[in-house]
Structures are given as C-alpha cells and as structure tokens.
C-alpha cells in the first residue's frame, strides 16, 4: 500500500524577533505591533530553498540506504534556478547516483501536497524522496514580512515499511487568485484578506475535505490530527468545527515559533504531527492555493520502530534569536550595503570544471585508499599516506556525514563575507582526513580548538552578474539545544 516511509525537517538556526521588525517600522506602520509576537525563521546569507531541502532530506534519510531512492521531487515557489533542475542539485548533494528520476514542482502554495499526492500515486514504481522548501522574500513593513518564515520538510514515499498509509486524497483546482508573484517580481502581491478568507479558504478547502471524507467513509470525529497551514487566525479551527473534527485535533500552525514556510508548510506541519503520532491515528492534511488538496493518512505500527531524528522539534530547539533587523534586510538583499572593493570580486563559475568535479564539490566526496584505508580530500591518483602512496587505489568516500572537530580556525574581518567575520580553518574528520574550509552558523566565542562540528550544504558565493550561485559544504558547530 502507498504511504510515507520516513520524514525529516529543517528550520534555519536564526529566528528573527518580530518585535525588532515592528520597532523598525513604528514611525510609519505602528499597527504592525499587533503581529509582533514570537519569532520567524530566517535564512542565513548562505541558505536558500535548495540548501534547506538538502538538510531536511538528510534528516529524512537517517539510517536509510540511499541506493533505495528511485526518484527525487522538489517542491518550492522560490526555486533558486528558473532554468536548471533544482532537484538535480539536491540529488547530487545527497549522492543519490545518476539512475534516478527527478522533478521540480512549483507555481502554488500547495506544491508540497500536490507533489506528495503524485509521489503516493507512483509509490508502486519505487521509493521517492520528496523535499519541499521555501525562502520567500517579503516587502519591508508588510504583514507578510511578519508572517513568513523559512524552512523545509522531506518525506520518503513508497509501498513497503510505511509509517503512514494513504487512505485517500482529493484535489480541487480553481483559479482563485489570493496572491501572486509575476515574472521579474521579488515580492508577492496579496488581495484583500476578508475576500480571501470568505471566498477562498472557507469555500474551497471544505470541498476537498468533504470529498476525501466521503471517498474513505471516515467520520470527521475520528480525525486525530488536522493539519492546515493558514496565516489567518481561527480559519483551521472554524473549518474543523464545521466538519465535526475535534478541536484538540487541530495542529499548531507553528506561526509563533517559525512562521509560514510557504509550499513547505503543510509538509512541515505533517512532520510535526508524525513526530508525536501513535499507531492508528488518522491525520488529515489540507492545503490551499489556486484550489485545495486534502490527504488522509493512517499511522501504522511501523512508526514506533523509526529511528530518532531531528524533525521539527529538534530544528526548533537549535534556534538562536536574532534581534538585528538590518542583518535580516541585508541577508534578504532588501538593502545594499557598501562592502568596499573587497566585495566586488567577480565570482564567475567555470561550468566545465564544476561538472568534472561535481562529486567532490557538490557531493563532498573524497577518497579512501583500498590498500591502507587512509582517507583523503580531495581524491587523488596517489595515496597521501607516506608509507603507502599506492597508485589509483582510491575509492569514493563521502565526508558529508563524518563527525569532525576544529583543528584550527580564524575569524577574519578583512576578507569580504556577507556576515562578518569570515570563520574558516582546518577541520579534522574523526574518520580521517583534514580539510581547510569555511564555517557557518558560527558566533564569536562559540567554537574553540577541539569543538565538535557537523557538515552542512550551503551557498559558497553568488555570481550576481550572471545570476548563478555555487554550493559547497561548510562546517557548523554542533548544537546542544536552544541557544538563545
């Protein structure tokens, strides 16, 4: 039977204090104070929808053989590349091999649930990794700036060892325009809230829910968890009440701790629901966007055997509060700072070299000597062990999931970095090998020689003249819990 076989999530470490947004705009928009509760997740300068999707997928694939994955779907309305397959970048970063299918899904806030329905329908043909992520920009001083958040969720979908099986689904498609973002535009343009609430959510979403309940014969009173993203307070509760879904079943929208993560949010809330679900629970997922999707899932006994992973709760616990609104504007490219001549470097990428070295650069794959077992990065013709030096003895070896420690580091205030200082240094991997690399998600005083590190897939630099961005891996301090 088609179902979900694993889940994972990722929320950026930085959480912008909404009070800092309201304080910056109080001279012009004092009414924003009404929305200034809690925090919203914000990408670091080197994060985007692809990097977040990779991290959510790594969490989802915890203890899962990657050779079992037959396809990758990526759902987002903020795809970093408009004409380059973004799912292909994710597959390369995860070292999923070349014999898989891949697909980008976009164009609607329900792209995540639509991709999930498609993956469930194709479950008999193989296991699919579905990642959804969004890093939406919002116009400064808008309500969206308060409501949006950045984040990602990932699921694997197949027909064996399901932790939640599909009981039914239904889709309503109607060109109801609650908001849009036209070609060449950075920001969404939203329509009047009352119209969207009364003609959109309140009339279209119930059509999809009624259809899926009728198809499956499941009474609304039997729903254990009702997942419905919505930035308008009270809408999910009202729809649940109208159907007879228990009030206690309505899932937290994560609005105060994360914000609405766009196309990823229905799946992010679903992951949060699965983290605490028990066998037999019925989970109803509904999402809105030029129509509506409704998906009914039943949790199985297999969920009790699923290995521990970060999930939404772990990602939230990793957060650090950010009070600097100007930093947020700079990271979002909503304000251009004068970085001096050091910031004027031409970052043109040699695509030929990038392609030839894609396993090393995107997949962080080095080499392991088959003669003496020495690990090294980059992979070379000769083993670096002076007592071995075997020729052409290297087999591929991934450093991405190897634990590591700080061997040496520098906090450089002279080199250009969008979030100075530029932390970099020698990283010693516990399985062998050393790499000189950049650090990310690092604050002054947070690391020292010997500190534990984990690898994260991030943007290395932007080529703004040509609209290209390069990715590589960076070292991040191991988190031990809520940092602020």
Coordinates of C-alpha atoms in Angstrom, one line a residue:
X1 CA 0.0 0.0 0.0
X2 CA 1.3 3.5 -0.8
X3 CA 2.5 5.5 2.2
X4 CA 5.1 7.6 3.9
X5 CA 8.2 5.6 5.0
X6 CA 10.3 8.3 6.7
X7 CA 10.3 12.0 7.5
X8 CA 12.7 14.9 8.3
X9 CA 12.7 18.6 8.7
X10 CA 15.0 21.7 8.7
X11 CA 14.4 25.2 10.0
X12 CA 17.2 27.7 9.8
X13 CA 19.1 28.5 13.0
X14 CA 18.3 32.2 13.0
X15 CA 14.9 33.3 14.3
X16 CA 14.1 37.0 13.8
X17 CA 12.4 38.5 16.8
X18 CA 9.2 40.0 15.3
X19 CA 9.4 42.9 17.8
X20 CA 12.5 44.1 16.1
X21 CA 10.6 44.4 12.8
X22 CA 7.8 46.3 14.5
X23 CA 10.3 48.6 16.2
X24 CA 12.0 49.5 12.9
X25 CA 8.7 50.4 11.2
X26 CA 6.8 52.0 14.1
X27 CA 7.3 55.5 12.7
X28 CA 5.2 54.6 9.6
X29 CA 3.3 51.4 10.4
X30 CA 2.5 51.4 14.2
X31 CA -0.2 48.8 13.6
X32 CA 2.5 46.1 12.9
X33 CA 2.8 45.8 16.7
X34 CA -0.3 43.6 16.6
X35 CA 1.6 41.0 14.7
X36 CA 4.9 41.3 16.7
X37 CA 4.6 38.1 18.6
X38 CA 7.2 35.4 18.7
X39 CA 9.9 34.7 16.1
X40 CA 10.1 33.9 12.4
X41 CA 12.7 31.7 10.9
X42 CA 15.2 33.5 8.6
X43 CA 17.8 32.1 6.3
X44 CA 21.4 32.8 6.9
X45 CA 23.1 34.6 3.9
X46 CA 24.3 31.3 2.6
X47 CA 21.0 29.4 2.8
X48 CA 18.2 29.1 0.2
X49 CA 15.5 26.6 -0.7
X50 CA 18.0 24.1 -2.1
X51 CA 20.3 24.1 0.9
X52 CA 17.3 23.7 3.3
X53 CA 15.8 20.9 1.3
X54 CA 19.2 19.1 1.4
X55 CA 19.3 19.3 5.2
X56 CA 15.7 18.2 5.6
X57 CA 16.4 15.3 3.2
X58 CA 19.5 14.2 5.2
X59 CA 17.3 14.2 8.3
X60 CA 14.7 12.1 6.5
X61 CA 17.3 9.6 5.2
X62 CA 18.7 9.0 8.7
X63 CA 19.7 5.3 8.7
X64 CA 18.1 4.8 5.3
X65 CA 20.1 3.3 2.4
X66 CA 20.3 6.0 -0.3
X67 CA 20.5 3.4 -3.0
X68 CA 16.9 2.6 -2.3
X69 CA 15.8 6.0 -3.6
X70 CA 14.4 5.9 -7.2
X71 CA 13.3 9.5 -7.6
X72 CA 13.5 13.0 -6.2
X73 CA 10.7 15.6 -6.2
X74 CA 11.4 19.1 -5.1
X75 CA 8.5 21.5 -4.3
X76 CA 9.1 25.2 -3.9
X77 CA 7.9 28.6 -5.1
X78 CA 11.4 30.1 -4.6
X79 CA 13.5 27.9 -6.8
X80 CA 17.0 29.3 -6.9
X81 CA 17.2 28.4 -10.6
X82 CA 14.4 29.0 -13.1
X83 CA 16.0 27.0 -15.9
X84 CA 18.2 24.4 -14.2
X85 CA 16.7 21.4 -12.5
X86 CA 16.9 22.2 -8.8
X87 CA 16.0 18.6 -7.8
X88 CA 19.1 17.5 -9.6
X89 CA 21.3 19.7 -7.4
X90 CA 19.7 18.1 -4.3
X91 CA 20.2 14.6 -5.7
X92 CA 23.9 15.4 -6.4
X93 CA 24.4 16.8 -2.8
X94 CA 22.9 13.6 -1.4
X95 CA 25.0 11.3 -3.6
X96 CA 21.9 9.5 -4.9
X97 CA 23.5 8.4 -8.1
X98 CA 22.5 9.0 -11.7
X99 CA 19.9 6.4 -12.3
X100 CA 17.0 8.2 -10.7
X101 CA 14.2 10.4 -11.9
X102 CA 13.9 14.0 -10.8
X103 CA 11.2 16.7 -10.9
X104 CA 10.7 20.3 -9.7
X105 CA 7.2 21.2 -8.6
X106 CA 6.3 24.9 -8.3
X107 CA 3.7 27.6 -9.0
X108 CA 1.4 27.3 -6.0
X109 CA 1.5 27.2 -2.2
X110 CA 0.1 23.7 -2.4
X111 CA 3.1 22.5 -4.4
X112 CA 4.2 20.4 -1.5
X113 CA 1.0 18.5 -1.0
X114 CA 0.4 18.2 -4.8
X115 CA 3.9 16.6 -5.1
X116 CA 3.0 14.3 -2.2
X117 CA -0.1 13.1 -3.9
X118 CA 1.8 12.5 -7.1
X119 CA 4.5 10.5 -5.2
X120 CA 1.9 8.4 -3.4
X121 CA 0.2 7.6 -6.7
X122 CA 3.6 6.4 -8.1
X123 CA 4.6 4.5 -5.0
X124 CA 4.3 1.1 -6.6
X125 CA 7.1 2.1 -9.1
X126 CA 9.7 2.8 -6.5
X127 CA 10.6 4.9 -3.5
X128 CA 10.6 8.7 -3.9
X129 CA 12.3 11.3 -1.8
X130 CA 10.1 14.4 -1.7
X131 CA 11.6 17.6 -0.3
X132 CA 9.7 20.9 0.0
X133 CA 11.3 24.2 0.9
X134 CA 10.6 27.9 0.6
X135 CA 12.6 31.1 1.3
X136 CA 10.1 33.7 0.4
X137 CA 11.0 37.4 0.4
X138 CA 8.6 39.9 1.7
X139 CA 8.3 43.7 1.2
X140 CA 9.6 45.5 4.3
X141 CA 6.8 46.7 6.6
X142 CA 4.3 44.3 5.1
X143 CA 2.3 41.8 7.1
X144 CA 4.0 39.1 5.1
X145 CA 7.3 40.1 6.5
X146 CA 5.9 39.2 9.9
X147 CA 4.1 36.1 8.8
X148 CA 6.5 34.4 6.5
X149 CA 9.2 32.0 7.7
X150 CA 11.9 29.9 6.0
X151 CA 12.1 26.1 6.3
X152 CA 11.9 22.7 4.7
X153 CA 10.4 19.3 5.1
X154 CA 11.2 15.9 3.5
X155 CA 9.4 12.6 3.2
X156 CA 10.1 9.3 1.5
X157 CA 7.2 7.7 -0.1
X158 CA 7.0 4.0 -1.1
X159 CA 4.9 0.8 -0.8
X160 CA 7.0 -1.1 1.9
X161 CA 7.5 -0.4 5.6
X162 CA 5.1 2.5 5.6
X163 CA 4.8 4.5 8.8
X164 CA 1.6 6.1 7.5
X165 CA -0.5 4.7 4.7
X166 CA -2.7 6.7 2.3
X167 CA -6.4 6.3 2.9
X168 CA -7.5 8.8 0.3
X169 CA -6.9 12.1 -1.3
X170 CA -8.8 14.7 -3.3
X171 CA -7.8 17.9 -5.2
X172 CA -9.9 20.9 -6.2
X173 CA -8.4 23.1 -8.9
X174 CA -9.8 26.6 -9.3
X175 CA -8.0 29.8 -10.4
X176 CA -8.8 31.8 -7.3
X177 CA -6.1 34.4 -7.0
X178 CA -5.5 35.3 -3.4
X179 CA -2.0 36.5 -4.2
X180 CA 0.5 36.2 -7.0
X181 CA 4.1 36.9 -7.9
X182 CA 4.6 37.9 -11.5
X183 CA 7.7 37.4 -13.7
X184 CA 10.7 39.5 -12.5
X185 CA 9.0 40.4 -9.2
X186 CA 10.6 39.8 -5.8
X187 CA 7.5 40.1 -3.7
X188 CA 4.0 38.6 -3.6
X189 CA 1.1 40.9 -4.2
X190 CA -1.8 39.9 -1.9
X191 CA -5.5 40.6 -2.2
X192 CA -7.9 41.8 0.5
X193 CA -7.9 39.5 3.5
X194 CA -11.7 39.3 4.0
X195 CA -12.2 38.2 0.4
X196 CA -9.5 35.5 0.7
X197 CA -10.9 34.2 4.0
X198 CA -14.6 34.1 3.0
X199 CA -14.4 33.2 -0.7
X200 CA -11.1 31.3 -0.7
X201 CA -10.3 29.3 2.5
X202 CA -13.9 29.0 3.7
X203 CA -15.4 27.7 0.5
X204 CA -12.7 25.9 -1.4
X205 CA -10.9 24.0 1.3
X206 CA -14.1 22.4 2.6
X207 CA -14.8 21.0 -0.9
X208 CA -11.6 19.0 -0.8
X209 CA -12.1 17.8 2.8
X210 CA -15.7 16.7 2.2
X211 CA -14.7 14.8 -0.9
X212 CA -11.9 12.8 0.8
X213 CA -14.1 12.0 3.8
X214 CA -16.9 10.8 1.5
X215 CA -14.4 8.7 -0.5
X216 CA -12.9 7.0 2.5
X217 CA -16.0 6.8 4.7
X218 CA -14.0 8.1 7.7
X219 CA -16.1 10.2 10.1
X220 CA -14.7 13.6 10.9
X221 CA -14.9 12.8 14.6
X222 CA -12.3 10.1 14.1
X223 CA -9.5 12.5 12.9
X224 CA -6.7 12.6 15.4
X225 CA -4.7 15.4 13.8
X226 CA -5.9 18.1 11.4
X227 CA -3.0 19.8 9.6
X228 CA -3.9 23.0 7.7
X229 CA -1.4 25.9 7.2
X230 CA -3.1 29.3 7.3
X231 CA -1.8 32.7 8.4
X232 CA -5.3 33.9 9.2
X233 CA -6.1 33.1 12.8
X234 CA -9.0 30.9 13.5
X235 CA -9.7 29.6 10.0
X236 CA -8.4 26.0 10.6
X237 CA -10.4 25.9 13.9
X238 CA -13.6 27.1 12.2
X239 CA -13.3 24.5 9.3
X240 CA -12.6 21.8 11.8
X241 CA -15.7 22.8 13.9
X242 CA -17.9 22.9 10.8
X243 CA -17.0 19.3 9.9
X244 CA -17.1 18.0 13.5
X245 CA -13.3 17.4 13.7
X246 CA -12.3 17.5 17.5
X247 CA -10.9 20.9 18.5
X248 CA -8.0 19.2 20.1
X249 CA -7.0 17.6 16.8
X250 CA -6.3 21.0 15.1
X251 CA -2.5 21.2 14.7
X252 CA -0.4 24.2 15.8
X253 CA 0.5 26.2 12.7
X254 CA 3.9 26.9 14.1
X255 CA 3.3 30.6 13.4
X256 CA 4.8 32.0 16.6
X257 CA 7.9 29.9 16.6
X258 CA 8.7 29.6 12.9
X259 CA 6.3 31.5 10.6
X260 CA 4.6 30.2 7.4
X261 CA 7.1 28.4 5.2
X262 CA 5.1 28.5 2.0
X263 CA 5.0 25.5 -0.2
X264 CA 6.8 23.5 2.6
X265 CA 4.5 24.4 5.4
X266 CA 1.8 21.7 5.1
X267 CA 4.6 19.0 5.0
X268 CA 6.4 20.7 7.9
X269 CA 3.3 20.6 10.0
X270 CA 2.7 17.0 8.8
X271 CA 6.2 16.0 10.0
X272 CA 5.5 17.7 13.4
X273 CA 2.3 15.6 13.6
X274 CA 4.1 12.4 12.8
X275 CA 6.7 13.0 15.5
X276 CA 4.0 12.5 18.2
X277 CA 1.6 10.2 16.3
X278 CA 0.6 6.8 17.6
X279 CA -0.3 3.7 15.5
X280 CA -3.9 4.0 14.2
X281 CA -4.0 7.8 14.3
X282 CA -5.8 9.4 11.3
X283 CA -4.1 12.6 10.0
X284 CA -5.9 14.9 7.6
X285 CA -3.8 17.3 5.7
X286 CA -5.4 20.2 3.8
X287 CA -3.6 22.9 1.9
X288 CA -4.8 25.9 -0.1
X289 CA -3.5 27.6 -3.3
X290 CA -5.5 28.0 -6.5
X291 CA -7.7 25.2 -5.2
X292 CA -7.0 22.8 -2.4
X293 CA -5.5 19.4 -1.6
X294 CA -6.8 17.1 1.1
X295 CA -4.9 13.9 2.1
X296 CA -6.0 11.4 4.6
X297 CA -3.3 9.2 6.2
X298 CA -3.4 6.4 8.8
X299 CA -0.4 5.9 11.0
X300 CA 0.9 2.3 11.3
X301 CA 2.8 0.3 13.9
X302 CA 6.0 0.8 11.9
X303 CA 6.3 4.4 13.2
X304 CA 7.3 3.0 16.6
X305 CA 10.4 1.5 15.0
X306 CA 11.5 4.6 13.2
X307 CA 14.9 5.8 14.3
X308 CA 15.4 9.0 16.2
X309 CA 15.9 12.1 14.0
X310 CA 16.0 15.9 14.4
X311 CA 12.5 16.6 13.0
X312 CA 10.6 19.8 13.6
X313 CA 11.2 19.7 17.4
X314 CA 14.9 19.3 17.0
X315 CA 15.1 22.0 14.4
X316 CA 13.2 24.4 16.7
X317 CA 15.4 23.6 19.6
X318 CA 18.5 24.6 17.6
X319 CA 17.3 28.2 17.1
X320 CA 19.1 31.4 18.1
X321 CA 17.1 34.6 18.4
X322 CA 18.2 37.4 16.1
X323 CA 17.3 41.0 17.1
X324 CA 19.2 42.7 14.3
X325 CA 16.6 43.7 11.6
X326 CA 19.2 45.3 9.4
X327 CA 21.0 42.0 9.2
X328 CA 17.8 40.4 8.0
X329 CA 17.3 43.0 5.4
X330 CA 20.9 42.6 4.1
X331 CA 20.6 38.8 4.0
X332 CA 17.3 39.2 2.0
X333 CA 19.0 41.6 -0.4
X334 CA 16.4 44.2 0.6
X335 CA 19.2 46.7 1.4
X336 CA 22.5 47.0 -0.3
X337 CA 25.4 47.8 2.0
X338 CA 28.7 49.2 0.8
X339 CA 31.2 46.4 1.3
X340 CA 34.1 48.2 -0.3
X341 CA 36.3 46.9 -3.1
X342 CA 36.8 43.5 -1.4
X343 CA 33.1 42.8 -2.1
X344 CA 33.5 43.5 -5.8
X345 CA 35.1 40.2 -6.7
X346 CA 33.9 38.5 -10.0
X347 CA 32.6 35.1 -9.0
X348 CA 32.1 33.6 -12.4
X349 CA 32.0 29.8 -12.3
X350 CA 33.8 27.6 -14.8
X351 CA 30.9 25.2 -15.5
X352 CA 33.2 22.7 -17.2
X353 CA 35.4 22.4 -14.1
X354 CA 32.3 22.3 -11.8
X355 CA 30.8 19.5 -13.8
X356 CA 34.0 17.4 -13.9
X357 CA 34.4 17.8 -10.1
X358 CA 30.7 17.7 -9.2
X359 CA 31.1 14.6 -7.0
X360 CA 33.8 16.3 -5.0
X361 CA 32.2 19.8 -4.8
X362 CA 28.5 19.0 -4.6
X363 CA 28.7 15.6 -3.0
X364 CA 31.7 16.3 -0.8
X365 CA 33.2 13.0 -1.9
X366 CA 36.9 12.3 -1.3
X367 CA 38.8 9.1 -1.5
X368 CA 39.7 6.1 0.7
X369 CA 42.7 4.0 -0.1
X370 CA 41.8 0.4 -0.7
X371 CA 45.3 -0.7 0.2
X372 CA 45.9 1.0 3.6
X373 CA 42.5 2.6 4.4
X374 CA 43.7 6.2 4.5
X375 CA 41.0 8.8 3.9
X376 CA 41.8 12.0 2.0
X377 CA 40.2 15.0 0.4
X378 CA 40.4 15.6 -2.5
X379 CA 40.7 12.2 -4.1
X380 CA 44.0 11.8 -6.0
X381 CA 45.9 9.3 -8.0
X382 CA 48.3 8.6 -5.1
X383 CA 47.5 7.8 -1.5
X384 CA 48.7 10.6 0.8
X385 CA 50.0 8.1 3.4
X386 CA 53.8 8.3 3.1
X387 CA 54.1 4.6 4.0
X388 CA 51.6 3.6 1.3
X389 CA 51.5 6.0 -1.7
X390 CA 49.5 3.4 -3.7
X391 CA 48.6 4.4 -7.3
X392 CA 45.0 4.7 -8.3
X393 CA 43.8 3.0 -5.1
X394 CA 41.1 5.5 -4.2
X395 CA 37.5 4.5 -3.9
X396 CA 34.8 7.3 -3.3
X397 CA 34.4 8.3 0.3
X398 CA 31.8 10.8 1.5
X399 CA 32.7 13.3 4.1
X400 CA 29.3 14.8 4.5
X401 CA 28.1 12.7 7.4
X402 CA 31.5 12.2 9.1
X403 CA 31.9 13.7 12.6
X404 CA 34.6 16.3 12.8
X405 CA 36.4 18.7 15.1
X406 CA 38.0 22.1 14.9
X407 CA 41.8 21.7 14.4
X408 CA 42.5 25.4 13.9
X409 CA 40.4 28.5 13.0
X410 CA 40.5 32.2 12.1
X411 CA 37.9 34.9 12.5
X412 CA 38.9 37.2 9.5
X413 CA 37.5 40.7 9.5
X414 CA 39.4 41.8 6.4
X415 CA 38.1 39.3 3.8
X416 CA 34.6 40.0 2.4
X417 CA 31.9 38.0 3.9
X418 CA 28.1 38.9 3.9
X419 CA 28.1 38.1 7.7
X420 CA 31.5 39.1 9.1
X421 CA 33.8 37.9 10.4
X422 CA 34.6 35.1 8.0
X423 CA 35.2 32.0 10.0
X424 CA 37.4 29.3 8.4
X425 CA 40.0 26.8 9.4
X426 CA 41.3 23.3 9.4
X427 CA 38.7 20.6 10.1
X428 CA 39.9 17.2 11.3
X429 CA 37.5 14.4 10.5
X430 CA 37.2 11.6 13.1
X431 CA 37.3 9.0 10.3
X432 CA 40.5 10.5 8.9
X433 CA 41.3 13.4 6.6
X434 CA 41.6 17.2 7.0
X435 CA 40.0 19.9 5.0
X436 CA 40.5 23.7 5.0
X437 CA 37.0 25.0 4.8
X438 CA 34.6 27.8 5.8
X439 CA 32.4 27.7 8.9
X440 CA 28.7 28.7 9.1
X441 CA 26.1 29.4 11.8
X442 CA 29.0 30.4 14.0
X443 CA 29.2 33.3 16.5
X444 CA 32.2 34.8 18.3
X445 CA 33.2 32.6 21.2
X446 CA 31.1 29.7 20.1
X447 CA 33.9 27.5 18.9
X448 CA 37.4 26.6 20.0
X449 CA 40.1 24.1 19.0
X450 CA 38.6 20.6 19.6
X451 CA 34.9 21.8 19.3
X452 CA 32.6 19.3 17.6
X453 CA 31.4 20.1 14.0
X454 CA 28.9 18.8 11.5
X455 CA 28.9 19.4 7.8
X456 CA 26.1 21.5 6.1
X457 CA 25.4 22.1 2.4
X458 CA 25.5 25.8 1.8
X459 CA 25.9 28.5 -0.8
X460 CA 29.6 29.3 -1.3
X461 CA 29.2 32.5 -3.2
X462 CA 26.9 34.4 -5.6
X463 CA 27.7 35.5 -9.2
X464 CA 25.2 38.4 -9.2
X465 CA 26.3 39.5 -12.7
X466 CA 25.1 36.2 -14.2
X467 CA 22.6 35.0 -11.7
X468 CA 24.5 31.9 -10.6
X469 CA 25.2 30.6 -7.2
X470 CA 27.8 28.0 -6.2
X471 CA 27.3 25.5 -3.5
X472 CA 29.8 23.6 -1.2
X473 CA 29.9 22.2 2.2
X474 CA 30.7 24.2 5.4
X475 CA 31.3 23.2 9.0
X476 CA 28.8 24.2 11.6
X477 CA 29.2 23.9 15.4
X478 CA 27.3 21.0 17.0
X479 CA 24.2 22.4 18.7
X480 CA 23.4 21.2 22.2
X481 CA 19.9 22.8 22.4
X482 CA 18.2 26.2 22.4
X483 CA 20.9 28.7 22.0
X484 CA 19.1 31.9 23.0

